[in-house]
mmCIF file of C-alpha atoms and ligand atoms in Angstrom:
data_model
loop_
_atom_site.group_PDB
_atom_site.id
_atom_site.type_symbol
_atom_site.label_atom_id
_atom_site.label_comp_id
_atom_site.label_asym_id
_atom_site.label_seq_id
_atom_site.Cartn_x
_atom_site.Cartn_y
_atom_site.Cartn_z
ATOM 1 C CA MET A 12 -148.830 197.022 44.572
ATOM 2 C CA PHE A 13 -147.483 200.564 44.608
ATOM 3 C CA SER A 14 -144.075 201.934 43.806
ATOM 4 C CA LEU A 15 -141.859 204.894 44.510
ATOM 5 C CA ALA A 16 -141.318 207.033 41.377
ATOM 6 C CA MET A 17 -137.826 206.371 39.999
ATOM 7 C CA SER A 18 -136.148 207.436 36.771
ATOM 8 C CA ASP A 19 -135.263 204.004 35.323
ATOM 9 C CA SER A 20 -137.064 200.691 35.359
ATOM 10 C CA ASN A 21 -134.327 198.806 37.331
ATOM 11 C CA SER A 22 -134.474 201.260 40.137
ATOM 12 C CA GLN A 23 -138.241 201.093 40.010
ATOM 13 C CA GLU A 24 -138.056 197.349 40.496
ATOM 14 C CA ARG A 25 -135.515 197.618 43.290
ATOM 15 C CA PHE A 26 -137.524 200.163 45.328
ATOM 16 C CA SER A 27 -141.015 198.993 44.663
ATOM 17 C CA VAL A 28 -142.814 197.861 47.845
ATOM 18 C CA SER A 29 -145.837 195.632 48.013
ATOM 19 C CA ARG A 30 -148.697 196.581 50.304
ATOM 20 C CA ARG A 31 -148.203 193.291 52.133
ATOM 21 C CA SER A 32 -144.475 193.825 52.807
ATOM 22 C CA PHE A 33 -145.110 197.452 53.804
ATOM 23 C CA LEU A 34 -147.791 196.425 56.320
ATOM 24 C CA LYS A 35 -145.610 193.598 57.593
ATOM 25 C CA SER A 36 -142.635 195.857 58.289
ATOM 26 C CA PHE A 37 -144.883 198.564 59.749
ATOM 27 C CA GLY A 38 -146.507 195.958 62.013
ATOM 28 C CA ALA A 39 -143.103 194.720 63.139
ATOM 29 C CA SER A 40 -141.931 198.200 64.189
ATOM 30 C CA ALA A 41 -145.246 198.889 65.960
ATOM 31 C CA ALA A 42 -144.915 195.609 67.832
ATOM 32 C CA ALA A 43 -141.340 196.471 68.813
ATOM 33 C CA ALA A 44 -142.461 199.878 70.113
ATOM 34 C CA ALA A 45 -145.319 198.306 72.070
ATOM 35 C CA THR A 46 -142.946 195.748 73.593
ATOM 36 C CA ALA A 47 -140.582 198.524 74.656
ATOM 37 C CA GLN A 48 -143.488 200.374 76.278
ATOM 38 C CA VAL A 49 -144.680 197.274 78.105
ATOM 39 C CA GLU A 50 -141.152 196.700 79.376
ATOM 40 C CA ALA A 51 -140.902 200.325 80.582
ATOM 41 C CA VAL A 52 -144.241 200.034 82.415
ATOM 42 C CA ALA A 53 -143.163 196.739 83.971
ATOM 43 C CA LYS A 54 -139.955 198.363 85.208
ATOM 44 C CA GLU A 55 -141.916 201.264 86.749
ATOM 45 C CA LEU A 56 -144.281 198.816 88.457
ATOM 46 C CA GLU A 57 -141.347 196.832 89.785
ATOM 47 C CA LYS A 58 -139.847 200.046 91.160
ATOM 48 C CA ALA A 59 -143.155 201.110 92.744
ATOM 49 C CA ASN A 60 -143.611 197.681 94.328
ATOM 50 C CA ALA A 61 -140.108 197.831 95.752
ATOM 51 C CA GLU A 62 -140.958 201.126 97.543
ATOM 52 C CA LYS A 63 -142.221 200.781 101.070
ATOM 53 C CA VAL A 64 -145.993 201.042 101.406
ATOM 54 C CA TYR A 65 -147.319 202.655 104.585
ATOM 55 C CA GLY A 66 -150.661 201.987 106.228
ATOM 56 C CA PRO A 67 -153.556 201.753 106.270
ATOM 57 C CA ASP A 68 -152.837 200.983 109.951
ATOM 58 C CA PRO A 69 -151.201 203.635 112.170
ATOM 59 C CA VAL A 70 -147.463 204.076 111.669
ATOM 60 C CA PRO A 71 -144.956 205.770 113.983
ATOM 61 C CA ILE A 72 -143.916 209.234 112.843
ATOM 62 C CA THR A 73 -141.786 211.980 114.376
ATOM 63 C CA LEU A 74 -142.550 215.624 113.713
ATOM 64 C CA GLN A 75 -140.381 218.563 114.728
ATOM 65 C CA VAL A 76 -142.907 220.945 116.258
ATOM 66 C CA ASN A 77 -141.936 224.194 117.930
ATOM 67 C CA GLY A 78 -138.357 223.010 118.335
ATOM 68 C CA LYS A 79 -139.222 219.669 119.947
ATOM 69 C CA PRO A 80 -139.710 216.173 118.567
ATOM 70 C CA LEU A 81 -143.321 215.044 118.624
ATOM 71 C CA LYS A 82 -143.660 211.260 118.357
ATOM 72 C CA LEU A 83 -147.040 209.995 117.197
ATOM 73 C CA GLU A 84 -148.714 206.880 115.825
ATOM 74 C CA VAL A 85 -151.087 207.925 113.074
ATOM 75 C CA GLU A 86 -152.621 206.476 109.946
ATOM 76 C CA PRO A 87 -150.832 207.761 106.850
ATOM 77 C CA ARG A 88 -154.040 209.502 105.749
ATOM 78 C CA VAL A 89 -153.984 211.805 108.835
ATOM 79 C CA THR A 90 -153.404 215.458 108.016
ATOM 80 C CA LEU A 91 -150.894 217.610 109.825
ATOM 81 C CA LEU A 92 -153.781 219.627 111.294
ATOM 82 C CA GLU A 93 -155.466 216.490 112.622
ATOM 83 C CA ALA A 94 -152.163 215.226 114.040
ATOM 84 C CA LEU A 95 -151.586 218.506 115.873
ATOM 85 C CA ARG A 96 -155.113 218.979 117.137
ATOM 86 C CA ASN A 97 -156.362 215.429 117.720
ATOM 87 C CA HIS A 98 -153.229 213.409 118.353
ATOM 88 C CA SER A 99 -151.428 215.934 120.555
ATOM 89 C CA ASN A 100 -152.602 218.911 122.567
ATOM 90 C CA LEU A 101 -151.749 221.633 120.018
ATOM 91 C CA THR A 102 -155.217 223.002 119.320
ATOM 92 C CA GLY A 103 -154.175 226.557 118.423
ATOM 93 C CA SER A 104 -154.396 225.887 114.673
ATOM 94 C CA LYS A 105 -158.091 225.901 113.849
ATOM 95 C CA GLU A 106 -160.097 223.601 111.634
ATOM 96 C CA VAL A 107 -162.711 225.541 109.702
ATOM 97 C CA CYS A 108 -163.067 224.426 106.072
ATOM 98 C CA ASP A 109 -160.667 221.459 106.186
ATOM 99 C CA ARG A 110 -160.159 221.873 102.438
ATOM 100 C CA GLY A 111 -157.549 224.562 101.913
ATOM 101 C CA THR A 112 -159.712 227.619 101.446
ATOM 102 C CA CYS A 113 -159.841 229.629 104.697
ATOM 103 C CA GLY A 114 -156.336 229.685 106.231
ATOM 104 C CA ALA A 115 -157.500 229.108 109.819
ATOM 105 C CA CYS A 116 -155.174 226.108 110.052
ATOM 106 C CA THR A 117 -152.045 227.956 108.855
ATOM 107 C CA VAL A 118 -148.759 226.809 110.402
ATOM 108 C CA LEU A 119 -145.195 227.456 109.314
ATOM 109 C CA VAL A 120 -143.343 224.616 107.644
ATOM 110 C CA ASP A 121 -139.697 225.563 107.281
ATOM 111 C CA ASP A 122 -140.835 229.175 107.777
ATOM 112 C CA THR A 123 -143.337 229.020 104.917
ATOM 113 C CA PRO A 124 -147.032 229.424 105.757
ATOM 114 C CA VAL A 125 -148.873 226.209 104.901
ATOM 115 C CA TYR A 126 -152.482 225.056 105.253
ATOM 116 C CA SER A 127 -151.991 222.199 107.710
ATOM 117 C CA CYS A 128 -155.359 220.680 106.686
ATOM 118 C CA SER A 129 -153.896 220.126 103.224
ATOM 119 C CA LYS A 130 -150.665 218.393 104.168
ATOM 120 C CA LEU A 131 -150.274 214.859 105.455
ATOM 121 C CA ALA A 132 -148.559 214.540 108.828
ATOM 122 C CA ILE A 133 -146.375 211.729 107.507
ATOM 123 C CA GLU A 134 -144.971 213.958 104.756
ATOM 124 C CA ALA A 135 -144.151 216.738 107.224
ATOM 125 C CA GLN A 136 -141.473 214.611 108.866
ATOM 126 C CA GLY A 137 -138.022 216.158 108.734
ATOM 127 C CA GLN A 138 -139.445 219.670 108.350
ATOM 128 C CA LYS A 139 -139.476 222.429 110.952
ATOM 129 C CA ILE A 140 -143.082 223.041 111.995
ATOM 130 C CA THR A 141 -144.094 226.123 113.954
ATOM 131 C CA THR A 142 -147.586 226.524 115.343
ATOM 132 C CA ILE A 143 -149.149 229.481 117.128
ATOM 133 C CA GLU A 144 -148.134 227.813 120.417
ATOM 134 C CA GLY A 145 -144.485 228.127 119.433
ATOM 135 C CA LEU A 146 -144.362 231.902 118.990
ATOM 136 C CA ALA A 147 -144.231 233.110 122.598
ATOM 137 C CA ARG A 148 -140.847 233.084 124.327
ATOM 138 C CA ASN A 149 -140.556 232.551 128.102
ATOM 139 C CA GLY A 150 -144.200 233.410 128.550
ATOM 140 C CA LYS A 151 -143.898 236.617 126.504
ATOM 141 C CA LEU A 152 -146.073 236.942 123.414
ATOM 142 C CA SER A 153 -144.373 237.617 120.093
ATOM 143 C CA PRO A 154 -144.603 241.225 118.822
ATOM 144 C CA VAL A 155 -147.216 240.131 116.262
ATOM 145 C CA GLN A 156 -149.375 238.405 118.876
ATOM 146 C CA GLN A 157 -149.053 241.440 121.149
ATOM 147 C CA ALA A 158 -149.999 243.792 118.307
ATOM 148 C CA PHE A 159 -153.128 241.768 117.507
ATOM 149 C CA ILE A 160 -154.233 242.211 121.118
ATOM 150 C CA GLU A 161 -153.376 245.916 121.273
ATOM 151 C CA GLN A 162 -155.096 246.656 117.954
ATOM 152 C CA ASP A 163 -158.111 244.547 118.936
ATOM 153 C CA ALA A 164 -157.627 242.648 115.672
ATOM 154 C CA LEU A 165 -160.117 239.889 116.379
ATOM 155 C CA MET A 166 -163.757 239.332 117.070
ATOM 156 C CA CYS A 167 -164.624 235.642 117.477
ATOM 157 C CA GLY A 168 -160.899 234.908 117.134
ATOM 158 C CA PHE A 169 -161.299 231.725 115.141
ATOM 159 C CA CYS A 170 -159.270 232.995 112.190
ATOM 160 C CA THR A 171 -156.696 234.777 114.357
ATOM 161 C CA PRO A 172 -154.038 232.051 114.743
ATOM 162 C CA GLY A 173 -153.936 231.666 110.966
ATOM 163 C CA PHE A 174 -153.539 235.425 110.406
ATOM 164 C CA VAL A 175 -150.855 235.642 113.091
ATOM 165 C CA MET A 176 -148.888 232.838 111.405
ATOM 166 C CA SER A 177 -149.168 234.434 107.953
ATOM 167 C CA VAL A 178 -148.052 237.814 109.301
ATOM 168 C CA THR A 179 -145.228 236.181 111.276
ATOM 169 C CA ALA A 180 -143.980 234.429 108.129
ATOM 170 C CA LEU A 181 -144.069 237.732 106.252
ATOM 171 C CA LEU A 182 -142.144 239.652 108.908
ATOM 172 C CA ARG A 183 -139.466 236.960 109.103
ATOM 173 C CA LYS A 184 -138.764 237.506 105.418
ATOM 174 C CA ASN A 185 -139.621 241.166 105.196
ATOM 175 C CA PRO A 186 -139.406 242.975 108.561
ATOM 176 C CA HIS A 187 -140.790 246.271 107.214
ATOM 177 C CA PRO A 188 -143.606 245.452 104.806
ATOM 178 C CA THR A 189 -145.929 247.876 103.086
ATOM 179 C CA ALA A 190 -149.695 247.666 103.515
ATOM 180 C CA ASP A 191 -149.895 245.986 100.099
ATOM 181 C CA GLN A 192 -147.373 243.352 101.114
ATOM 182 C CA VAL A 193 -149.377 242.595 104.270
ATOM 183 C CA ARG A 194 -152.508 242.331 102.150
ATOM 184 C CA HIS A 195 -150.771 239.900 99.817
ATOM 185 C CA ALA A 196 -149.356 237.813 102.687
ATOM 186 C CA CYS A 197 -152.822 237.474 104.237
ATOM 187 C CA SER A 198 -154.652 236.853 100.980
ATOM 188 C CA GLY A 199 -155.034 233.164 101.872
ATOM 189 C CA ASN A 200 -156.731 233.909 105.196
ATOM 190 C CA LEU A 201 -160.439 234.581 105.540
ATOM 191 C CA CYS A 202 -162.107 236.359 108.444
ATOM 192 C CA ARG A 203 -165.828 235.857 108.572
ATOM 193 C CA CYS A 204 -166.152 238.566 111.219
ATOM 194 C CA GLY A 205 -164.514 241.087 108.876
ATOM 195 C CA THR A 206 -161.694 242.322 111.089
ATOM 196 C CA TYR A 207 -159.412 242.938 108.112
ATOM 197 C CA PRO A 208 -158.669 246.626 108.828
ATOM 198 C CA ARG A 209 -157.543 245.812 112.364
ATOM 199 C CA VAL A 210 -155.483 242.878 111.124
ATOM 200 C CA LEU A 211 -153.673 245.229 108.762
ATOM 201 C CA GLN A 212 -153.031 247.714 111.557
ATOM 202 C CA ALA A 213 -151.800 244.934 113.854
ATOM 203 C CA ALA A 214 -149.439 243.558 111.209
ATOM 204 C CA LEU A 215 -147.919 246.986 110.616
ATOM 205 C CA LYS A 216 -147.672 247.646 114.314
ATOM 206 C CA GLY A 217 -146.008 244.258 114.872
ATOM 207 C CA ALA A 218 -143.469 245.274 112.249
ATOM 208 C CA GLY A 219 -142.926 248.640 113.881
ATOM 209 C CA VAL A 220 -144.147 250.342 110.687
ATOM 210 C CA ALA A 221 -146.093 253.582 111.099
ATOM 211 C CA ALA A 222 -149.851 253.028 111.104
ATOM 212 C CA THR A 223 -151.335 253.221 107.643
ATOM 213 C CA THR A 224 -153.794 255.893 106.518
ATOM 214 C CA LYS A 225 -157.498 255.466 107.056
ATOM 215 C CA THR A 226 -158.003 255.206 103.283
ATOM 216 C CA GLU A 227 -155.576 252.292 103.038
ATOM 217 C CA VAL A 228 -157.251 250.566 105.950
ATOM 218 C CA ILE A 229 -160.680 250.964 104.373
ATOM 219 C CA SER A 230 -159.459 249.769 100.974
ATOM 220 C CA TYR A 231 -158.005 246.679 102.674
ATOM 221 C CA ALA A 232 -161.430 245.904 104.087
ATOM 222 C CA LYS A 233 -162.980 246.329 100.637
ATOM 223 C CA LEU A 234 -160.482 244.066 98.940
ATOM 224 C CA ALA A 235 -160.731 241.308 101.502
HETATM 225 S S1 FES B 12 -159.101 224.637 107.721
HETATM 226 FE FE1 FES B 12 -157.343 224.561 106.471
HETATM 227 S S2 FES B 12 -157.667 226.081 104.981
HETATM 228 FE FE2 FES B 12 -159.498 226.044 106.128
HETATM 229 S S1 FES B 13 -162.440 237.176 114.028
HETATM 230 FE FE1 FES B 13 -164.069 235.846 113.663
HETATM 231 S S2 FES B 13 -163.544 234.857 111.817
HETATM 232 FE FE2 FES B 13 -162.043 236.349 112.082
#
């Protein structure tokens, strides 16, 4: 038995609490809390079960790619990159690491550069997807594509579509970027051949910005 300190004996009697009654009331509130939690979890489960489950078999999806609907039947686990390359004929986006580290698979999703190897095709529905194949107009390369050719900004060329997409996304938002802004925009793209200085020159040329100094070009190569 323990009691709360009170000034007179009557009050002491009134407010004294036995260990047993304390534990009983504590147990009752804990049980009530646990019941509430169980009910909340049950409600969440009910909600989750009510949501439609897709797969594992192929499901029909429609992507908006380069301004046209692309209807496919793919398993829900299929990435956007795989859907483009292996389930249609859009092989411009390259698969290199397939784990979101190199940028070779970069496409634009609603004008934002995205690693297509790290996004499920099914979740790209309803979004505007642009691949390297969608940049040329009436057989004419985009200014960025043209600049990459003129500046010889590629060696093996495997990373090039990804760089072109990152630079294109930058110029759509910022038509006259600085060398630093180009560097930042391409920071998610790796070039194993080391053509970074030429990529920088091509990006600036594509933007119609005066070619950068040799020092800036060299420092870009060092930072990359
Ligand atoms: S293939 Fe997607 S980031 Fe490397
Ligand atoms: S040109 Fe070969 S990886 Fe970039």
